[in-house]
mmCIF file of C-alpha atoms in Angstrom:
data_model
loop_
_atom_site.group_PDB
_atom_site.id
_atom_site.type_symbol
_atom_site.label_atom_id
_atom_site.label_comp_id
_atom_site.label_asym_id
_atom_site.label_seq_id
_atom_site.Cartn_x
_atom_site.Cartn_y
_atom_site.Cartn_z
ATOM 1 C CA MET A 30 0.097 0.277 -0.282
ATOM 2 C CA THR A 31 1.036 3.250 -0.758
ATOM 3 C CA GLU A 32 1.496 6.429 1.565
ATOM 4 C CA THR A 33 -1.066 8.429 2.203
ATOM 5 C CA LYS A 34 -0.837 12.039 2.850
ATOM 6 C CA PRO A 35 -3.303 13.026 5.079
ATOM 7 C CA ALA A 36 -6.531 15.357 3.513
ATOM 8 C CA THR A 37 -5.644 19.084 3.815
ATOM 9 C CA ASP A 38 -9.279 20.558 4.771
ATOM 10 C CA HIS A 39 -8.655 19.555 8.191
ATOM 11 C CA LEU A 40 -5.490 22.080 9.108
ATOM 12 C CA THR A 41 -7.510 25.661 9.758
ATOM 13 C CA GLU A 42 -5.561 26.143 12.708
ATOM 14 C CA THR A 43 -2.617 28.247 13.137
ATOM 15 C CA ALA A 44 0.959 26.691 13.208
ATOM 16 C CA ALA A 45 1.749 26.646 17.081
ATOM 17 C CA PRO A 46 4.923 27.952 18.140
ATOM 18 C CA ALA A 47 7.943 25.318 18.202
ATOM 19 C CA THR A 48 8.214 23.209 21.229
ATOM 20 C CA GLY A 49 12.235 23.487 22.148
ATOM 21 C CA ALA A 50 13.630 22.752 18.182
ATOM 22 C CA LEU A 51 9.771 21.114 17.180
ATOM 23 C CA ALA A 52 7.655 22.610 14.898
ATOM 24 C CA ILE A 53 3.988 21.393 16.240
ATOM 25 C CA GLU A 54 1.113 22.175 14.481
ATOM 26 C CA GLU A 55 -1.931 23.047 16.684
ATOM 27 C CA LEU A 56 -5.256 20.547 15.785
ATOM 28 C CA PRO A 57 -7.168 21.378 19.024
ATOM 29 C CA SER A 58 -10.158 18.126 20.210
ATOM 30 C CA PRO A 59 -12.719 18.766 22.423
ATOM 31 C CA ASN A 60 -11.955 14.995 23.634
ATOM 32 C CA CYS A 61 -9.929 15.671 27.190
ATOM 33 C CA ASP A 62 -10.837 17.022 30.762
ATOM 34 C CA ASP A 63 -9.245 17.948 33.290
ATOM 35 C CA ARG A 64 -6.474 16.063 35.305
ATOM 36 C CA PRO A 65 -7.330 15.097 38.846
ATOM 37 C CA ALA A 66 -5.977 17.787 41.052
ATOM 38 C CA GLY A 67 -1.647 17.113 41.605
ATOM 39 C CA GLN A 68 -1.596 14.169 39.533
ATOM 40 C CA LYS A 69 2.346 13.680 38.009
ATOM 41 C CA ILE A 70 2.270 12.916 34.664
ATOM 42 C CA ASP A 71 4.511 9.851 34.918
ATOM 43 C CA ILE A 72 3.588 7.463 31.975
ATOM 44 C CA LEU A 73 3.748 7.915 27.639
ATOM 45 C CA VAL A 74 1.736 5.703 26.159
ATOM 46 C CA LEU A 75 2.060 4.608 22.298
ATOM 47 C CA HIS A 76 -1.014 3.994 19.625
ATOM 48 C CA TYR A 77 -1.064 3.383 15.704
ATOM 49 C CA THR A 78 -3.985 4.991 14.417
ATOM 50 C CA GLY A 79 -5.284 2.241 12.880
ATOM 51 C CA MET A 80 -6.992 3.615 10.000
ATOM 52 C CA PRO A 81 -6.818 3.702 6.587
ATOM 53 C CA ASP A 82 -5.077 7.280 6.042
ATOM 54 C CA ALA A 83 -4.115 10.485 8.542
ATOM 55 C CA GLY A 84 -6.986 12.433 7.307
ATOM 56 C CA GLN A 85 -9.721 10.137 8.412
ATOM 57 C CA ALA A 86 -7.436 9.647 11.906
ATOM 58 C CA LEU A 87 -7.507 13.283 12.678
ATOM 59 C CA ARG A 88 -10.824 13.986 12.265
ATOM 60 C CA ARG A 89 -12.263 11.032 14.318
ATOM 61 C CA LEU A 90 -9.547 12.413 16.977
ATOM 62 C CA LYS A 91 -11.472 15.717 16.625
ATOM 63 C CA ASP A 92 -15.047 14.430 15.991
ATOM 64 C CA PRO A 93 -16.330 15.096 20.075
ATOM 65 C CA GLN A 94 -18.582 12.223 19.073
ATOM 66 C CA SER A 95 -15.895 9.454 19.317
ATOM 67 C CA LYS A 96 -15.036 10.309 23.104
ATOM 68 C CA VAL A 97 -11.944 9.660 21.791
ATOM 69 C CA SER A 98 -8.126 12.107 21.264
ATOM 70 C CA ALA A 99 -4.599 11.989 21.852
ATOM 71 C CA HIS A 100 -2.355 14.895 23.017
ATOM 72 C CA TYR A 101 -0.395 14.790 20.059
ATOM 73 C CA VAL A 102 -0.469 12.900 16.842
ATOM 74 C CA VAL A 103 2.941 11.875 13.920
ATOM 75 C CA ASP A 104 2.201 11.568 10.783
ATOM 76 C CA GLU A 105 3.716 9.491 8.362
ATOM 77 C CA GLU A 106 5.550 12.627 6.364
ATOM 78 C CA GLY A 107 7.187 13.242 10.421
ATOM 79 C CA ARG A 108 4.616 15.956 10.988
ATOM 80 C CA ILE A 109 3.628 16.659 14.797
ATOM 81 C CA TYR A 110 -0.025 17.803 15.905
ATOM 82 C CA ARG A 111 -0.920 19.049 19.299
ATOM 83 C CA MET A 112 -4.823 17.715 19.831
ATOM 84 C CA VAL A 113 -4.898 18.059 23.406
ATOM 85 C CA PRO A 114 -2.865 20.367 26.137
ATOM 86 C CA GLU A 115 -0.261 18.082 28.150
ATOM 87 C CA GLU A 116 -1.966 19.868 31.225
ATOM 88 C CA LYS A 117 -5.212 18.087 30.293
ATOM 89 C CA ARG A 118 -6.817 14.723 30.218
ATOM 90 C CA ALA A 119 -6.474 12.878 26.820
ATOM 91 C CA TRP A 120 -9.236 10.075 26.216
ATOM 92 C CA HIS A 121 -6.895 7.736 24.535
ATOM 93 C CA ALA A 122 -5.872 4.913 27.107
ATOM 94 C CA GLY A 123 -9.641 3.749 27.314
ATOM 95 C CA ILE A 124 -9.696 0.939 30.035
ATOM 96 C CA SER A 125 -6.319 0.348 30.817
ATOM 97 C CA ALA A 126 -3.743 -0.441 33.891
ATOM 98 C CA TRP A 127 -0.401 -0.227 34.763
ATOM 99 C CA LYS A 128 0.861 -1.594 38.042
ATOM 100 C CA GLY A 129 -2.091 -1.699 39.461
ATOM 101 C CA GLU A 130 -3.128 1.365 38.335
ATOM 102 C CA ARG A 131 -6.404 2.375 36.598
ATOM 103 C CA ASP A 132 -6.784 5.102 35.474
ATOM 104 C CA ILE A 133 -3.993 5.420 32.718
ATOM 105 C CA ASN A 134 -5.411 8.379 31.071
ATOM 106 C CA ALA A 135 -4.998 10.878 33.976
ATOM 107 C CA ARG A 136 -1.261 10.440 34.573
ATOM 108 C CA SER A 137 0.000 10.001 31.352
ATOM 109 C CA ILE A 138 0.086 11.640 27.857
ATOM 110 C CA GLY A 139 -0.568 9.756 25.031
ATOM 111 C CA ILE A 140 0.647 9.615 21.029
ATOM 112 C CA GLU A 141 -0.804 8.602 18.024
ATOM 113 C CA ILE A 142 0.699 7.392 15.616
ATOM 114 C CA VAL A 143 -0.036 7.227 11.576
ATOM 115 C CA ASN A 144 -0.523 3.672 10.673
ATOM 116 C CA THR A 145 -3.222 1.459 8.982
ATOM 117 C CA GLY A 146 -2.527 -0.788 11.629
ATOM 118 C CA HIS A 147 -3.958 -4.583 11.599
ATOM 119 C CA GLU A 148 -7.335 -4.253 10.321
ATOM 120 C CA PHE A 149 -6.112 -1.553 6.953
ATOM 121 C CA GLY A 150 -2.986 -3.762 6.364
ATOM 122 C CA TYR A 151 -0.255 -2.975 8.719
ATOM 123 C CA ARG A 152 3.045 -2.158 7.796
ATOM 124 C CA PRO A 153 6.580 -0.803 9.151
ATOM 125 C CA PHE A 154 6.516 2.872 10.193
ATOM 126 C CA GLN A 155 8.307 5.194 8.301
ATOM 127 C CA LEU A 156 11.604 6.472 9.078
ATOM 128 C CA ARG A 157 11.147 10.204 9.195
ATOM 129 C CA GLN A 158 8.025 9.222 11.059
ATOM 130 C CA MET A 159 10.350 7.932 13.735
ATOM 131 C CA ASP A 160 12.679 10.185 13.489
ATOM 132 C CA ALA A 161 9.514 12.744 14.936
ATOM 133 C CA LEU A 162 8.335 10.583 17.561
ATOM 134 C CA VAL A 163 11.947 10.316 18.844
ATOM 135 C CA ALA A 164 12.523 14.089 18.778
ATOM 136 C CA LEU A 165 8.938 14.607 20.483
ATOM 137 C CA CYS A 166 9.533 11.654 22.738
ATOM 138 C CA LYS A 167 12.813 13.416 24.352
ATOM 139 C CA ASP A 168 11.046 16.422 24.450
ATOM 140 C CA ILE A 169 8.455 15.197 26.686
ATOM 141 C CA LYS A 170 10.037 13.562 29.070
ATOM 142 C CA THR A 171 12.366 16.107 29.692
ATOM 143 C CA ARG A 172 9.610 18.060 30.810
ATOM 144 C CA HIS A 173 8.320 15.250 32.817
ATOM 145 C CA ASP A 174 11.010 12.945 33.501
ATOM 146 C CA ILE A 175 9.530 9.781 32.807
ATOM 147 C CA PRO A 176 11.574 6.722 33.132
ATOM 148 C CA PRO A 177 11.759 4.360 30.338
ATOM 149 C CA GLU A 178 10.172 1.643 32.041
ATOM 150 C CA ARG A 179 6.444 3.814 31.767
ATOM 151 C CA VAL A 180 7.196 4.599 27.550
ATOM 152 C CA LEU A 181 4.734 1.715 26.680
ATOM 153 C CA GLY A 182 2.371 0.927 24.117
ATOM 154 C CA HIS A 183 -1.553 0.743 24.260
ATOM 155 C CA SER A 184 -1.026 -3.148 24.353
ATOM 156 C CA ASP A 185 0.850 -3.124 27.409
ATOM 157 C CA VAL A 186 -1.694 -0.799 29.439
ATOM 158 C CA ALA A 187 -4.834 -2.929 27.482
ATOM 159 C CA PRO A 188 -3.628 -6.142 26.408
ATOM 160 C CA LEU A 189 -7.229 -7.684 26.644
ATOM 161 C CA ARG A 190 -8.410 -4.919 23.835
ATOM 162 C CA LYS A 191 -5.688 -3.357 22.132
ATOM 163 C CA GLN A 192 -2.432 -4.692 19.977
ATOM 164 C CA ASP A 193 -1.182 -1.484 19.078
ATOM 165 C CA PRO A 194 1.664 -0.029 18.116
ATOM 166 C CA GLY A 195 2.001 -3.610 17.286
ATOM 167 C CA GLU A 196 5.028 -5.668 16.473
ATOM 168 C CA LEU A 197 6.494 -3.543 13.586
ATOM 169 C CA PHE A 198 7.366 -1.240 15.975
ATOM 170 C CA ASP A 199 10.694 -0.026 16.568
ATOM 171 C CA TRP A 200 10.762 -0.433 20.490
ATOM 172 C CA TYR A 201 14.695 -0.663 19.976
ATOM 173 C CA ARG A 202 15.291 2.353 18.067
ATOM 174 C CA LEU A 203 13.561 3.806 21.400
ATOM 175 C CA PHE A 204 15.632 2.194 23.964
ATOM 176 C CA VAL A 205 18.820 3.753 21.664
ATOM 177 C CA GLU A 206 17.849 6.603 21.902
ATOM 178 C CA GLY A 207 17.752 6.975 25.504
ATOM 179 C CA ILE A 208 13.431 6.560 25.795
ATOM 180 C CA ALA A 209 12.120 3.300 26.281
ATOM 181 C CA ASN A 210 13.795 0.443 28.412
ATOM 182 C CA TRP A 211 15.092 -2.749 26.623
ATOM 183 C CA PRO A 212 16.143 -5.725 28.134
ATOM 184 C CA THR A 213 19.489 -7.795 28.025
ATOM 185 C CA PRO A 214 17.695 -11.440 28.896
ATOM 186 C CA LYS A 215 19.338 -13.295 31.925
ATOM 187 C CA VAL A 216 18.509 -17.217 31.644
ATOM 188 C CA VAL A 217 16.317 -18.029 34.268
ATOM 189 C CA GLN A 218 14.791 -21.378 35.571
ATOM 190 C CA TRP A 219 11.224 -20.205 36.303
ATOM 191 C CA SER A 220 8.788 -21.952 36.611
ATOM 192 C CA ASP A 221 5.564 -20.676 34.296
ATOM 193 C CA GLU A 222 3.706 -19.129 37.475
ATOM 194 C CA GLN A 223 6.974 -17.607 38.728
ATOM 195 C CA PHE A 224 6.871 -15.903 35.143
ATOM 196 C CA PHE A 225 3.395 -14.359 35.545
ATOM 197 C CA GLN A 226 4.569 -12.880 38.933
ATOM 198 C CA ALA A 227 7.401 -11.197 37.604
ATOM 199 C CA LEU A 228 5.327 -9.969 34.829
ATOM 200 C CA ALA A 229 2.605 -8.362 36.574
ATOM 201 C CA ALA A 230 5.810 -7.255 39.354
ATOM 202 C CA TYR A 231 7.114 -5.472 36.250
ATOM 203 C CA GLY A 232 3.480 -3.998 35.352
ATOM 204 C CA TYR A 233 1.039 -5.976 32.689
ATOM 205 C CA ASP A 234 -2.438 -6.739 34.356
ATOM 206 C CA LEU A 235 -3.094 -10.328 34.520
ATOM 207 C CA THR A 236 -6.976 -9.840 35.496
ATOM 208 C CA GLY A 237 -8.774 -7.174 34.009
ATOM 209 C CA PRO A 238 -11.010 -5.003 35.127
ATOM 210 C CA ALA A 239 -13.025 -6.157 38.250
ATOM 211 C CA LYS A 240 -16.591 -5.734 36.645
ATOM 212 C CA ALA A 241 -15.754 -7.464 33.570
ATOM 213 C CA ASN A 242 -15.836 -10.946 34.537
ATOM 214 C CA ILE A 243 -12.618 -11.944 32.800
ATOM 215 C CA ASP A 244 -11.098 -15.905 32.965
ATOM 216 C CA PRO A 245 -8.177 -15.533 34.139
ATOM 217 C CA GLN A 246 -6.276 -17.622 31.723
ATOM 218 C CA GLN A 247 -7.792 -15.461 28.979
ATOM 219 C CA ALA A 248 -5.797 -12.427 30.956
ATOM 220 C CA ARG A 249 -2.783 -14.085 31.159
ATOM 221 C CA ARG A 250 -2.734 -15.293 27.229
ATOM 222 C CA ALA A 251 -3.084 -11.833 26.012
ATOM 223 C CA ALA A 252 -0.541 -10.225 28.207
ATOM 224 C CA CYS A 253 1.820 -12.397 27.258
ATOM 225 C CA VAL A 254 0.915 -11.587 23.575
ATOM 226 C CA ALA A 255 1.611 -7.924 24.199
ATOM 227 C CA PHE A 256 4.969 -9.131 26.192
ATOM 228 C CA CYS A 257 5.928 -10.165 23.306
ATOM 229 C CA ARG A 258 4.709 -7.819 20.692
ATOM 230 C CA HIS A 259 6.623 -4.920 22.982
ATOM 231 C CA PHE A 260 9.405 -6.850 23.865
ATOM 232 C CA ARG A 261 9.881 -10.363 21.326
ATOM 233 C CA PRO A 262 7.813 -9.374 18.692
ATOM 234 C CA ALA A 263 9.388 -12.113 15.939
ATOM 235 C CA VAL A 264 7.244 -14.566 17.785
ATOM 236 C CA LEU A 265 3.801 -14.142 19.598
ATOM 237 C CA ARG A 266 2.988 -16.772 22.185
ATOM 238 C CA PRO A 267 0.505 -16.795 24.492
ATOM 239 C CA VAL A 268 2.274 -18.915 26.707
ATOM 240 C CA PRO A 269 5.634 -18.501 28.468
ATOM 241 C CA ASP A 270 8.577 -20.274 26.830
ATOM 242 C CA PRO A 271 12.728 -19.887 28.075
ATOM 243 C CA GLU A 272 13.253 -16.954 25.947
ATOM 244 C CA MET A 273 10.346 -15.164 27.224
ATOM 245 C CA LYS A 274 11.128 -15.668 30.529
ATOM 246 C CA ALA A 275 15.249 -14.640 30.276
ATOM 247 C CA ILE A 276 13.813 -11.727 28.133
ATOM 248 C CA LEU A 277 11.612 -10.538 31.067
ATOM 249 C CA ALA A 278 14.288 -11.370 33.826
ATOM 250 C CA GLY A 279 16.633 -9.093 31.958
ATOM 251 C CA LEU A 280 13.812 -6.221 32.180
ATOM 252 C CA VAL A 281 13.122 -6.743 35.999
ATOM 253 C CA ASP A 282 16.840 -6.546 36.680
ATOM 254 C CA ASN A 283 17.129 -3.437 34.591
ATOM 255 C CA THR A 284 14.199 -1.956 36.547
ATOM 256 C CA PRO A 285 14.369 0.488 39.518
ATOM 257 C CA ALA A 286 12.836 -0.392 42.378
ATOM 258 C CA GLN A 287 9.934 1.717 42.785
ATOM 259 C CA SER A 288 10.605 3.905 46.368
#
């Protein structure tokens, strides 16, 4: 599928002043509200738009009927749009959890990366797009001091519902740039139960929403696949194997203890 430039009829607002060295265009969305008083921003969630082209994605994120938004969108040309001010709560993560915290929107910044996604012909992310994303993530992390282990994919915080940004996303590039976490695998003799204990301790939700009556095995399988999408994208498995255990052991070793 060829790249599709976004339609220009949605770009009626004037460009915003650069944030640092970044040129960011303002494209406000009404789909936001106030963060809880005193709430620290300590998670960055990356998504793909999962729509046929950027124009449709941007229109949906602006549509008050959709009740969906993000703080930023990065298109395939590397253009960055700001849709929600960082001090506001954008509606991007939905029903989600990380390390037992369930209002991820309240404490996170969400970035949508234009990509057709699994439903419309999933494809590699563009180099210009990744360059812009790296610059944007660095700018955000500089202001909010978000640790690498809390730079996450939508599938990490909502494994039962989401696949994005998916197995083609270059998490290793974000690690090299000092943005995200990446493991140095460590061989361990864990049982499957020990793997799941470590997976929950790292942050993945193994239960699902309390009122959803999710089969625990279904939640565990979804978390395993989400873990693979992020850290072992070549092979997506719903049950742990020795390589997954080694990867997770390396992540646990490289993650600072929470105070």
